[in-house]
PDB file of C-alpha atoms (C1' of nucleotides) in Angstrom:
ATOM      1  CA  MET A   1     -29.250  26.818  33.493  1.00  0.00           C
ATOM      2  CA  ILE A   2     -30.567  25.040  36.715  1.00  0.00           C
ATOM      3  CA  ALA A   3     -33.999  25.550  36.499  1.00  0.00           C
ATOM      4  CA  THR A   4     -37.693  25.287  37.977  1.00  0.00           C
ATOM      5  CA  LEU A   5     -40.468  23.316  36.442  1.00  0.00           C
ATOM      6  CA  GLN A   6     -43.504  26.393  36.881  1.00  0.00           C
ATOM      7  CA  GLY A   7     -46.567  26.916  35.255  1.00  0.00           C
ATOM      8  CA  ASP A   8     -47.590  28.947  32.789  1.00  0.00           C
ATOM      9  CA  SER A   9     -49.476  30.737  35.530  1.00  0.00           C
ATOM     10  CA  GLU A  10     -48.516  30.853  38.909  1.00  0.00           C
ATOM     11  CA  ALA A  11     -52.048  31.776  39.848  1.00  0.00           C
ATOM     12  CA  GLU A  12     -53.723  28.956  37.785  1.00  0.00           C
ATOM     13  CA  SER A  13     -51.112  25.989  39.408  1.00  0.00           C
ATOM     14  CA  GLY A  14     -50.283  27.426  42.308  1.00  0.00           C
ATOM     15  CA  ALA A  15     -46.792  26.426  42.547  1.00  0.00           C
ATOM     16  CA  PHE A  16     -45.657  22.849  40.313  1.00  0.00           C
ATOM     17  CA  ARG A  17     -41.812  22.833  41.529  1.00  0.00           C
ATOM     18  CA  LEU A  18     -39.443  19.650  41.538  1.00  0.00           C
ATOM     19  CA  SER A  19     -37.667  18.751  44.863  1.00  0.00           C
ATOM     20  CA  LYS A  20     -34.552  18.413  43.050  1.00  0.00           C
ATOM     21  CA  PRO A  21     -33.179  20.878  40.549  1.00  0.00           C
ATOM     22  CA  TRP A  22     -34.510  20.298  36.852  1.00  0.00           C
ATOM     23  CA  ARG A  23     -32.465  20.788  33.839  1.00  0.00           C
ATOM     24  CA  PRO A  24     -34.008  21.311  31.100  1.00  0.00           C
ATOM     25  CA  GLY A  25     -33.818  19.000  28.118  1.00  0.00           C
ATOM     26  CA  THR A  26     -32.815  15.783  29.818  1.00  0.00           C
ATOM     27  CA  VAL A  27     -34.370  12.507  29.361  1.00  0.00           C
ATOM     28  CA  MET A  28     -33.028  11.589  33.045  1.00  0.00           C
ATOM     29  CA  GLU A  29     -35.185  14.192  34.278  1.00  0.00           C
ATOM     30  CA  TYR A  30     -37.992  13.328  32.572  1.00  0.00           C
ATOM     31  CA  SER A  31     -37.709  10.202  33.636  1.00  0.00           C
ATOM     32  CA  TYR A  32     -37.393  11.077  37.376  1.00  0.00           C
ATOM     33  CA  LEU A  33     -40.304  12.878  36.607  1.00  0.00           C
ATOM     34  CA  MET A  34     -42.038  10.397  35.949  1.00  0.00           C
ATOM     35  CA  SER A  35     -40.812   8.007  38.181  1.00  0.00           C
ATOM     36  CA  SER A  36     -41.408  10.277  41.218  1.00  0.00           C
ATOM     37  CA  GLY A  37     -45.035  10.189  41.635  1.00  0.00           C
ATOM     38  CA  PHE A  38     -45.919  11.939  38.021  1.00  0.00           C
ATOM     39  CA  THR A  39     -47.722  10.808  34.912  1.00  0.00           C
ATOM     40  CA  ASP A  40     -48.351  12.534  32.033  1.00  0.00           C
ATOM     41  CA  ASN A  41     -51.494  10.161  31.289  1.00  0.00           C
ATOM     42  CA  THR A  42     -54.771   8.968  33.116  1.00  0.00           C
ATOM     43  CA  PRO A  43     -53.068   7.964  36.955  1.00  0.00           C
ATOM     44  CA  GLN A  44     -52.660   5.043  37.770  1.00  0.00           C
ATOM     45  CA  GLY A  45     -51.953   5.696  41.699  1.00  0.00           C
ATOM     46  CA  GLY A  46     -50.298   8.472  40.633  1.00  0.00           C
ATOM     47  CA  LYS A  47     -50.272  12.407  40.593  1.00  0.00           C
ATOM     48  CA  ARG A  48     -52.080  13.600  37.764  1.00  0.00           C
ATOM     49  CA  LEU A  49     -50.824  16.460  36.226  1.00  0.00           C
ATOM     50  CA  ARG A  50     -52.567  19.052  35.195  1.00  0.00           C
ATOM     51  CA  ARG A  51     -53.259  19.843  31.694  1.00  0.00           C
ATOM     52  CA  TRP A  52     -50.599  22.540  31.834  1.00  0.00           C
ATOM     53  CA  GLN A  53     -48.626  20.472  33.510  1.00  0.00           C
ATOM     54  CA  LYS A  54     -48.775  17.742  31.306  1.00  0.00           C
ATOM     55  CA  LYS A  55     -48.310  19.782  28.377  1.00  0.00           C
ATOM     56  CA  ALA A  56     -45.027  21.988  29.995  1.00  0.00           C
ATOM     57  CA  VAL A  57     -43.705  17.540  30.835  1.00  0.00           C
ATOM     58  CA  VAL A  58     -43.962  17.038  27.022  1.00  0.00           C
ATOM     59  CA  ALA A  59     -42.671  19.987  25.483  1.00  0.00           C
ATOM     60  CA  ALA A  60     -39.855  19.552  28.286  1.00  0.00           C
ATOM     61  CA  ALA A  61     -39.515  15.907  26.824  1.00  0.00           C
ATOM     62  CA  ALA A  62     -39.166  16.505  23.623  1.00  0.00           C
ATOM     63  CA  GLU A  63     -36.607  19.490  24.155  1.00  0.00           C
ATOM     64  CA  ALA A  64     -35.076  16.992  26.013  1.00  0.00           C
ATOM     65  CA  LYS A  65     -34.892  14.098  22.770  1.00  0.00           C
ATOM     66  CA  LYS A  66     -32.432  16.675  21.329  1.00  0.00           C
ATOM     67  CA  ARG A  67     -31.945  19.724  22.463  1.00  0.00           C
ATOM     68  CA  LYS A  68     -29.535  21.390  19.620  1.00  0.00           C
ATOM     69  CA  LEU A  69     -26.494  23.225  21.364  1.00  0.00           C
ATOM     70  CA  SER A  70     -26.234  27.096  21.275  1.00  0.00           C
ATOM     71  CA  ASP A  71     -23.489  28.202  18.523  1.00  0.00           C
ATOM     72  CA  GLU A  72     -21.400  30.000  21.838  1.00  0.00           C
ATOM     73  CA  GLN A  73     -21.165  26.214  23.475  1.00  0.00           C
ATOM     74  CA  VAL A  74     -20.552  24.826  19.801  1.00  0.00           C
ATOM     75  CA  LYS A  75     -17.798  27.570  18.756  1.00  0.00           C
ATOM     76  CA  LEU A  76     -16.033  26.595  22.671  1.00  0.00           C
ATOM     77  CA  LEU A  77     -16.896  22.744  22.150  1.00  0.00           C
ATOM     78  CA  GLU A  78     -14.873  23.104  18.324  1.00  0.00           C
ATOM     79  CA  PHE A  79     -12.189  25.100  19.872  1.00  0.00           C
ATOM     80  CA  SER A  80     -11.240  23.032  22.704  1.00  0.00           C
ATOM     81  CA  PHE A  81     -11.639  20.138  19.790  1.00  0.00           C
ATOM     82  CA  MET A  82      -9.481  22.126  18.105  1.00  0.00           C
ATOM     83  CA  ARG A  83      -6.127  21.985  20.650  1.00  0.00           C
ATOM     84  CA  GLU A  84      -7.584  18.161  21.476  1.00  0.00           C
ATOM     85  CA  ARG A  85      -8.910  15.358  19.496  1.00  0.00           C
ATOM     86  CA  LYS A  86      -9.732  13.220  22.810  1.00  0.00           C
ATOM     87  CA  LEU A  87     -11.424  14.265  26.569  1.00  0.00           C
ATOM     88  CA  GLU A  88      -9.769  14.297  29.344  1.00  0.00           C
ATOM     89  CA  CYS A  89     -11.700  13.590  32.778  1.00  0.00           C
ATOM     90  CA  ARG A  90     -11.504  16.848  34.112  1.00  0.00           C
ATOM     91  CA  ARG A  91     -11.583  18.682  31.134  1.00  0.00           C
ATOM     92  CA  LYS A  92     -14.918  17.149  29.945  1.00  0.00           C
ATOM     93  CA  GLU A  93     -16.190  18.855  33.697  1.00  0.00           C
ATOM     94  CA  SER A  94     -14.761  21.967  33.133  1.00  0.00           C
ATOM     95  CA  LEU A  95     -16.076  22.357  30.050  1.00  0.00           C
ATOM     96  CA  ALA A  96     -19.315  21.195  31.008  1.00  0.00           C
ATOM     97  CA  VAL A  97     -19.394  23.636  33.974  1.00  0.00           C
ATOM     98  CA  GLU A  98     -18.337  26.096  31.439  1.00  0.00           C
ATOM     99  CA  LEU A  99     -21.454  25.379  28.532  1.00  0.00           C
ATOM    100  CA  GLY A 100     -24.035  24.631  31.550  1.00  0.00           C
ATOM    101  CA  LEU A 101     -24.219  20.942  29.543  1.00  0.00           C
ATOM    102  CA  ASP A 102     -23.811  17.638  31.487  1.00  0.00           C
ATOM    103  CA  PRO A 103     -20.214  16.163  31.012  1.00  0.00           C
ATOM    104  CA  LYS A 104     -22.583  13.033  29.567  1.00  0.00           C
ATOM    105  CA  GLN A 105     -23.384  15.712  26.610  1.00  0.00           C
ATOM    106  CA  VAL A 106     -19.730  17.095  26.121  1.00  0.00           C
ATOM    107  CA  ALA A 107     -18.797  13.104  25.893  1.00  0.00           C
ATOM    108  CA  VAL A 108     -21.452  13.083  22.923  1.00  0.00           C
ATOM    109  CA  TRP A 109     -20.760  15.967  21.677  1.00  0.00           C
ATOM    110  CA  PHE A 110     -16.976  15.005  21.340  1.00  0.00           C
ATOM    111  CA  GLN A 111     -17.903  11.503  20.237  1.00  0.00           C
ATOM    112  CA  ASN A 112     -19.793  12.804  17.208  1.00  0.00           C
ATOM    113  CA  ARG A 113     -17.390  15.400  16.404  1.00  0.00           C
ATOM    114  CA  ARG A 114     -14.559  12.664  16.328  1.00  0.00           C
ATOM    115  CA  ALA A 115     -16.980  10.387  14.107  1.00  0.00           C
ATOM    116  CA  ARG A 116     -17.543  13.520  11.945  1.00  0.00           C
ATOM    117  CA  TRP A 117     -13.603  14.718  11.628  1.00  0.00           C
ATOM    118  CA  LYS A 118     -12.994  11.180  10.815  1.00  0.00           C
ATOM    119  CA  SER A 119     -15.521  10.956   8.009  1.00  0.00           C
ATOM    120  CA  ARG A 120     -14.358  14.431   6.627  1.00  0.00           C
ATOM    121  CA  LYS A 121     -10.654  12.871   6.945  1.00  0.00           C
ATOM    122  CA  MET A 122     -11.662   9.670   4.895  1.00  0.00           C
ATOM    123  CA  GLU A 123     -13.488  12.099   1.971  1.00  0.00           C
ATOM    124  CA  GLU A 124     -10.307  13.946   1.978  1.00  0.00           C
ATOM    125  CA  GLU A 125      -8.191  10.863   1.355  1.00  0.00           C
ATOM    126  CA  TYR A 126     -10.492   9.122  -1.063  1.00  0.00           C
ATOM    127  CA  LEU A 127     -10.649  12.958  -3.311  1.00  0.00           C
ATOM    128  CA  ARG A 128      -6.734  13.128  -3.118  1.00  0.00           C
ATOM    129  CA  LEU A 129      -6.575   9.012  -4.422  1.00  0.00           C
ATOM    130  CA  LYS A 130      -9.376   9.987  -7.138  1.00  0.00           C
ATOM    131  CA  SER A 131      -7.012  12.891  -8.129  1.00  0.00           C
ATOM    132  CA  GLU A 132      -3.897  10.825  -7.987  1.00  0.00           C
ATOM    133  CA  ASN A 133      -5.910   8.256 -10.015  1.00  0.00           C
ATOM    134  CA  GLU A 134      -7.154  10.464 -12.802  1.00  0.00           C
ATOM    135  CA  GLU A 135      -3.668  11.998 -12.925  1.00  0.00           C
ATOM    136  CA  ALA A 136      -1.721   8.912 -13.517  1.00  0.00           C
ATOM    137  CA  VAL A 137      -4.302   7.847 -15.763  1.00  0.00           C
ATOM    138  CA  VAL A 138      -3.855  10.739 -18.178  1.00  0.00           C
ATOM    139  CA  GLU A 139      -0.228  10.129 -17.887  1.00  0.00           C
ATOM    140  CA  LYS A 140      -1.496   6.388 -18.976  1.00  0.00           C
ATOM    141  CA  CYS A 141      -2.610   7.344 -21.836  1.00  0.00           C
ATOM    142  CA  GLN A 142      -0.195  10.251 -23.214  1.00  0.00           C
ATOM    143  CA  LEU A 143       2.708   7.375 -22.903  1.00  0.00           C
ATOM    144  CA  GLU A 144       0.303   4.781 -25.125  1.00  0.00           C
ATOM    145  CA  LYS A 145       0.477   7.617 -27.324  1.00  0.00           C
ATOM    146  CA  GLU A 146       4.316   7.901 -27.035  1.00  0.00           C
ATOM    147  CA  VAL A 147       4.582   3.698 -27.559  1.00  0.00           C
ATOM    148  CA  LEU A 148       2.124   4.070 -31.016  1.00  0.00           C
ATOM    149  CA  LYS A 149       4.504   7.211 -32.034  1.00  0.00           C
ATOM    150  CA  LEU A 150       7.804   5.293 -31.686  1.00  0.00           C
ATOM    151  CA  LYS A 151       6.697   2.238 -32.576  1.00  0.00           C
ATOM    152  CA  GLU A 152       5.262   4.005 -36.600  1.00  0.00           C
ATOM    153  CA  ARG A 153       8.915   5.180 -36.252  1.00  0.00           C
ATOM    154  CA  LEU A 154      10.554   2.273 -35.795  1.00  0.00           C
ATOM    155  CA  SER A 155       8.304   0.566 -38.100  1.00  0.00           C
ATOM    156  CA  LYS A 156       9.002   2.904 -40.847  1.00  0.00           C
ATOM    157  CA  THR A 157      12.799   2.722 -40.113  1.00  0.00           C
ATOM    158  CA  GLU A 158      12.621  -0.885 -40.431  1.00  0.00           C
ATOM    159  CA  GLU A 159      10.623  -0.048 -43.842  1.00  0.00           C
ATOM    160  CA  GLU A 160      13.646   2.086 -45.100  1.00  0.00           C
ATOM    161  CA  ILE A 161      16.608  -0.139 -44.481  1.00  0.00           C
ATOM    162  CA  SER A 162      14.503  -3.325 -45.676  1.00  0.00           C
ATOM    163  CA  ARG A 163      14.602  -0.791 -48.640  1.00  0.00           C
ATOM    164  CA  LEU A 164      18.500  -0.179 -48.769  1.00  0.00           C
ATOM    165  CA  SER A 165      19.301  -3.751 -48.289  1.00  0.00           C
ATOM    166  CA  ILE A 166      17.857  -4.898 -51.213  1.00  0.00           C
ATOM    167  CA  GLY A 167      20.463  -2.121 -53.061  1.00  0.00           C
ATOM    168  CA  ILE A 168      22.855  -2.951 -51.150  1.00  0.00           C
ATOM    169  CA  SER A 169      22.562  -6.409 -52.076  1.00  0.00           C
ATOM    170  CA  GLY A 170      22.443  -5.364 -55.771  1.00  0.00           C
ATOM    171  CA  ASP A 171      25.841  -3.386 -55.207  1.00  0.00           C
ATOM    172  CA  GLN A 172      27.412  -6.290 -53.177  1.00  0.00           C
ATOM    173  CA  LYS A 173      26.777  -8.892 -56.358  1.00  0.00           C
ATOM    174  CA  ASP A 174      28.991  -6.064 -58.328  1.00  0.00           C
ATOM    175  CA  VAL A 175      31.446  -5.615 -55.705  1.00  0.00           C
ATOM    176  CA  ARG A 176      31.649  -9.451 -55.394  1.00  0.00           C
ATOM    177  CA  ALA A 177      31.944  -9.787 -59.363  1.00  0.00           C
ATOM    178  CA  LEU A 178      34.853  -7.215 -59.239  1.00  0.00           C
ATOM    179  CA  GLU A 179      36.525  -8.315 -56.337  1.00  0.00           C
ATOM    180  CA  SER A 180      36.404 -12.282 -57.488  1.00  0.00           C
ATOM    181  CA  SER A 181      37.926 -10.555 -60.696  1.00  0.00           C
ATOM    182  CA  SER A 182      40.542  -8.338 -59.082  1.00  0.00           C
ATOM    183  CA  SER A 183      41.641 -11.452 -57.458  1.00  0.00           C
ATOM    184  CA  SER A 184      41.771 -13.598 -60.109  1.00  0.00           C
ATOM    185  CA  LEU A 185      43.691 -10.900 -61.608  1.00  0.00           C
ATOM    186  CA  SER A 186      45.809 -11.003 -57.906  1.00  0.00           C
ATOM    187  CA  THR A 187      46.615 -14.527 -58.043  1.00  0.00           C
ATOM    188  CA  VAL A 188      48.271 -14.206 -61.957  1.00  0.00           C
ATOM    189  CA  ASN A 189      50.251 -11.232 -60.357  1.00  0.00           C
ATOM    190  CA  HIS A 190      51.469 -12.862 -57.682  1.00  0.00           C
ATOM    191  CA  GLU A 191      52.106 -15.919 -59.715  1.00  0.00           C
ATOM    192  CA  VAL A 192      54.295 -13.798 -62.009  1.00  0.00           C
ATOM    193  CA  VAL A 193      56.070 -12.019 -59.059  1.00  0.00           C
ATOM    194  CA  ALA A 194      56.741 -15.909 -57.937  1.00  0.00           C
ATOM    195  CA  GLU A 195      57.714 -17.228 -61.453  1.00  0.00           C
ATOM    196  CA  ASP A 196      59.950 -13.880 -61.290  1.00  0.00           C
ATOM    197  CA  ILE A 197      61.349 -14.883 -58.199  1.00  0.00           C
ATOM    198  CA  ASN A 198      61.517 -18.371 -58.795  1.00  0.00           C
ATOM    199  CA  ALA A 199      63.374 -17.233 -61.542  1.00  0.00           C
ATOM    200  CA  VAL A 200      66.595 -15.199 -59.517  1.00  0.00           C
ATOM    201  CA  ASP A 201      66.231 -17.562 -56.705  1.00  0.00           C
ATOM    202  CA  TRP A 202      70.201 -17.609 -56.146  1.00  0.00           C
ATOM    203  CA  GLN A 203      70.318 -20.723 -54.889  1.00  0.00           C
ATOM    204  CA  GLU A 204      68.435 -22.261 -57.780  1.00  0.00           C
ATOM    205  CA  TYR A 205      71.001 -20.370 -60.414  1.00  0.00           C
ATOM    206  CA  PHE A 206      73.961 -20.998 -58.510  1.00  0.00           C
ATOM    207  CA  ILE A 207      73.721 -24.164 -58.599  1.00  0.00           C
ATOM    208  CA  ASP A 208      72.665 -24.423 -62.084  1.00  0.00           C
ATOM    209  CA  PHE A 209      75.771 -22.157 -62.835  1.00  0.00           C
ATOM    210  CA  MET A 210      78.127 -23.991 -60.738  1.00  0.00           C
ATOM    211  CA  TYR A 211      77.006 -27.822 -62.320  1.00  0.00           C
ATOM    212  CA  SER A 212      77.116 -26.238 -65.673  1.00  0.00           C
ATOM    213  CA  ASN A 213      80.120 -24.183 -65.675  1.00  0.00           C
ATOM    214  CA  TYR A 214      82.224 -25.103 -63.088  1.00  0.00           C
ATOM    215  CA  TRP A 215      81.495 -28.322 -61.408  1.00  0.00           C
ATOM    216  CA  ILE A 216      81.325 -30.662 -63.908  1.00  0.00           C
ATOM    217  CA  GLY A 217      84.102 -33.076 -63.159  1.00  0.00           C
ATOM    218  CA  TRP A 218      84.155 -32.276 -59.291  1.00  0.00           C
ATOM    219  CA  GLY A 219      82.542 -36.046 -58.914  1.00  0.00           C
ATOM    220  CA  ASP A 220      79.905 -36.673 -56.577  1.00  0.00           C
ATOM    221  CA  ASP A 221      81.745 -35.516 -53.206  1.00  0.00           C
ATOM    222  CA  PHE A 222      80.744 -32.201 -54.016  1.00  0.00           C
ATOM    223  CA  HIS A 223      76.904 -32.641 -53.568  1.00  0.00           C
ATOM    224  CA  GLY A 224      78.286 -34.871 -50.289  1.00  0.00           C
ATOM    225  CA  MET A 225      79.307 -31.682 -48.629  1.00  0.00           C
TER     226      MET A 225
ATOM    227  C1'  DT B   1     -46.824  23.309   2.871  1.00  0.00           C
ATOM    228  C1'  DT B   2     -44.828  19.507   2.138  1.00  0.00           C
ATOM    229  C1'  DG B   3     -41.114  15.941   1.133  1.00  0.00           C
ATOM    230  C1'  DT B   4     -36.834  14.869   0.803  1.00  0.00           C
ATOM    231  C1'  DG B   5     -32.107  15.323   1.740  1.00  0.00           C
ATOM    232  C1'  DT B   6     -28.533  15.989   5.421  1.00  0.00           C
ATOM    233  C1'  DT B   7     -26.919  17.602   9.620  1.00  0.00           C
ATOM    234  C1'  DT B   8     -26.367  17.021  14.739  1.00  0.00           C
ATOM    235  C1'  DT B   9     -27.829  15.150  19.277  1.00  0.00           C
ATOM    236  C1'  DA B  10     -28.123  11.008  21.471  1.00  0.00           C
ATOM    237  C1'  DC B  11     -27.790   5.769  22.777  1.00  0.00           C
ATOM    238  C1'  DG B  12     -26.677   0.583  22.856  1.00  0.00           C
ATOM    239  C1'  DA B  13     -23.881  -2.754  21.661  1.00  0.00           C
ATOM    240  C1'  DC B  14     -19.098  -4.191  21.533  1.00  0.00           C
ATOM    241  C1'  DC B  15     -14.218  -3.433  22.580  1.00  0.00           C
ATOM    242  C1'  DT B  16      -9.856  -1.660  24.791  1.00  0.00           C
ATOM    243  C1'  DC B  17      -6.749  -0.262  28.559  1.00  0.00           C
ATOM    244  C1'  DC B  18      -5.644  -0.238  32.672  1.00  0.00           C
TER     245       DC B  18
ATOM    246  C1'  DG C   1     -14.941  -3.815  36.865  1.00  0.00           C
ATOM    247  C1'  DG C   2     -14.935   0.909  35.598  1.00  0.00           C
ATOM    248  C1'  DA C   3     -14.253   4.417  32.032  1.00  0.00           C
ATOM    249  C1'  DG C   4     -13.586   5.942  27.675  1.00  0.00           C
ATOM    250  C1'  DG C   5     -13.185   4.921  23.371  1.00  0.00           C
ATOM    251  C1'  DT C   6     -15.750   3.210  18.238  1.00  0.00           C
ATOM    252  C1'  DC C   7     -19.581   1.828  15.193  1.00  0.00           C
ATOM    253  C1'  DG C   8     -23.382   2.123  13.833  1.00  0.00           C
ATOM    254  C1'  DT C   9     -28.563   4.112  13.945  1.00  0.00           C
ATOM    255  C1'  DA C  10     -32.906   6.442  15.575  1.00  0.00           C
ATOM    256  C1'  DA C  11     -34.634  10.786  15.426  1.00  0.00           C
ATOM    257  C1'  DA C  12     -35.296  15.692  15.977  1.00  0.00           C
ATOM    258  C1'  DA C  13     -33.741  19.730  14.016  1.00  0.00           C
ATOM    259  C1'  DC C  14     -33.145  22.085   9.924  1.00  0.00           C
ATOM    260  C1'  DA C  15     -32.891  23.563   4.301  1.00  0.00           C
ATOM    261  C1'  DC C  16     -34.153  23.991   0.612  1.00  0.00           C
ATOM    262  C1'  DA C  17     -36.699  22.155  -3.818  1.00  0.00           C
ATOM    263  C1'  DA C  18     -41.001  22.239  -5.657  1.00  0.00           C
TER     264       DA C  18
END
DNA sequence: TTGTGTTTTACGACCTCC
DNA sequence: GGAGGTCGTAAAACACAA
């Protein structure tokens, strides 16, 4: 890739060769060219470039300012980037030699590539979170619908309970009435039974019997037993 | 052809690590 | 302090619709 800047026509110019190897497409070299005595404008003590030279230099400068890497170069850089996103010095040098680029260019390419990779990754992350959020919103809607349905059911059930409880309370009156009558009846019965029991209470009966039939005249001693 | 938006290359400022 | 990183930005290159 190392080249010498030559005129469109060697015949016209003789030779315009730089004393140093010139890499087309580097600002540094253009600056070097300008600083080493040549000028692309009216000379102020410098050697004036001929028209073709100026044209070449301006073109070179334009090219230098921005030189798109070839597909092959980009492919190799991409391959290298896939293997390792960081660029250690030795790898940078060897890539630069392999691609015919400045190590600086390789470094810059890696810096920019990392930036692109990061921004794409962030975009992916953003899309993933957005999609998760959308799913969550849909789920929330479904749950809210479900809650509404359940509330509706609950309200209906409560109405039904309330309706039934009114009916039950009417029945309860009958039941209570029945219970109260039956209890009074049973009280009567109990009293009857009690009376019966009292009536047959043998002690009472026995005492009464003895008093009335045998113990008359036994004196008070018997009661003193 | 031209206006416009996007991508790519390059650089400066600043930061971190050894 | 130097090397190498990120970040923000300029500007060329490129794509594409009007």
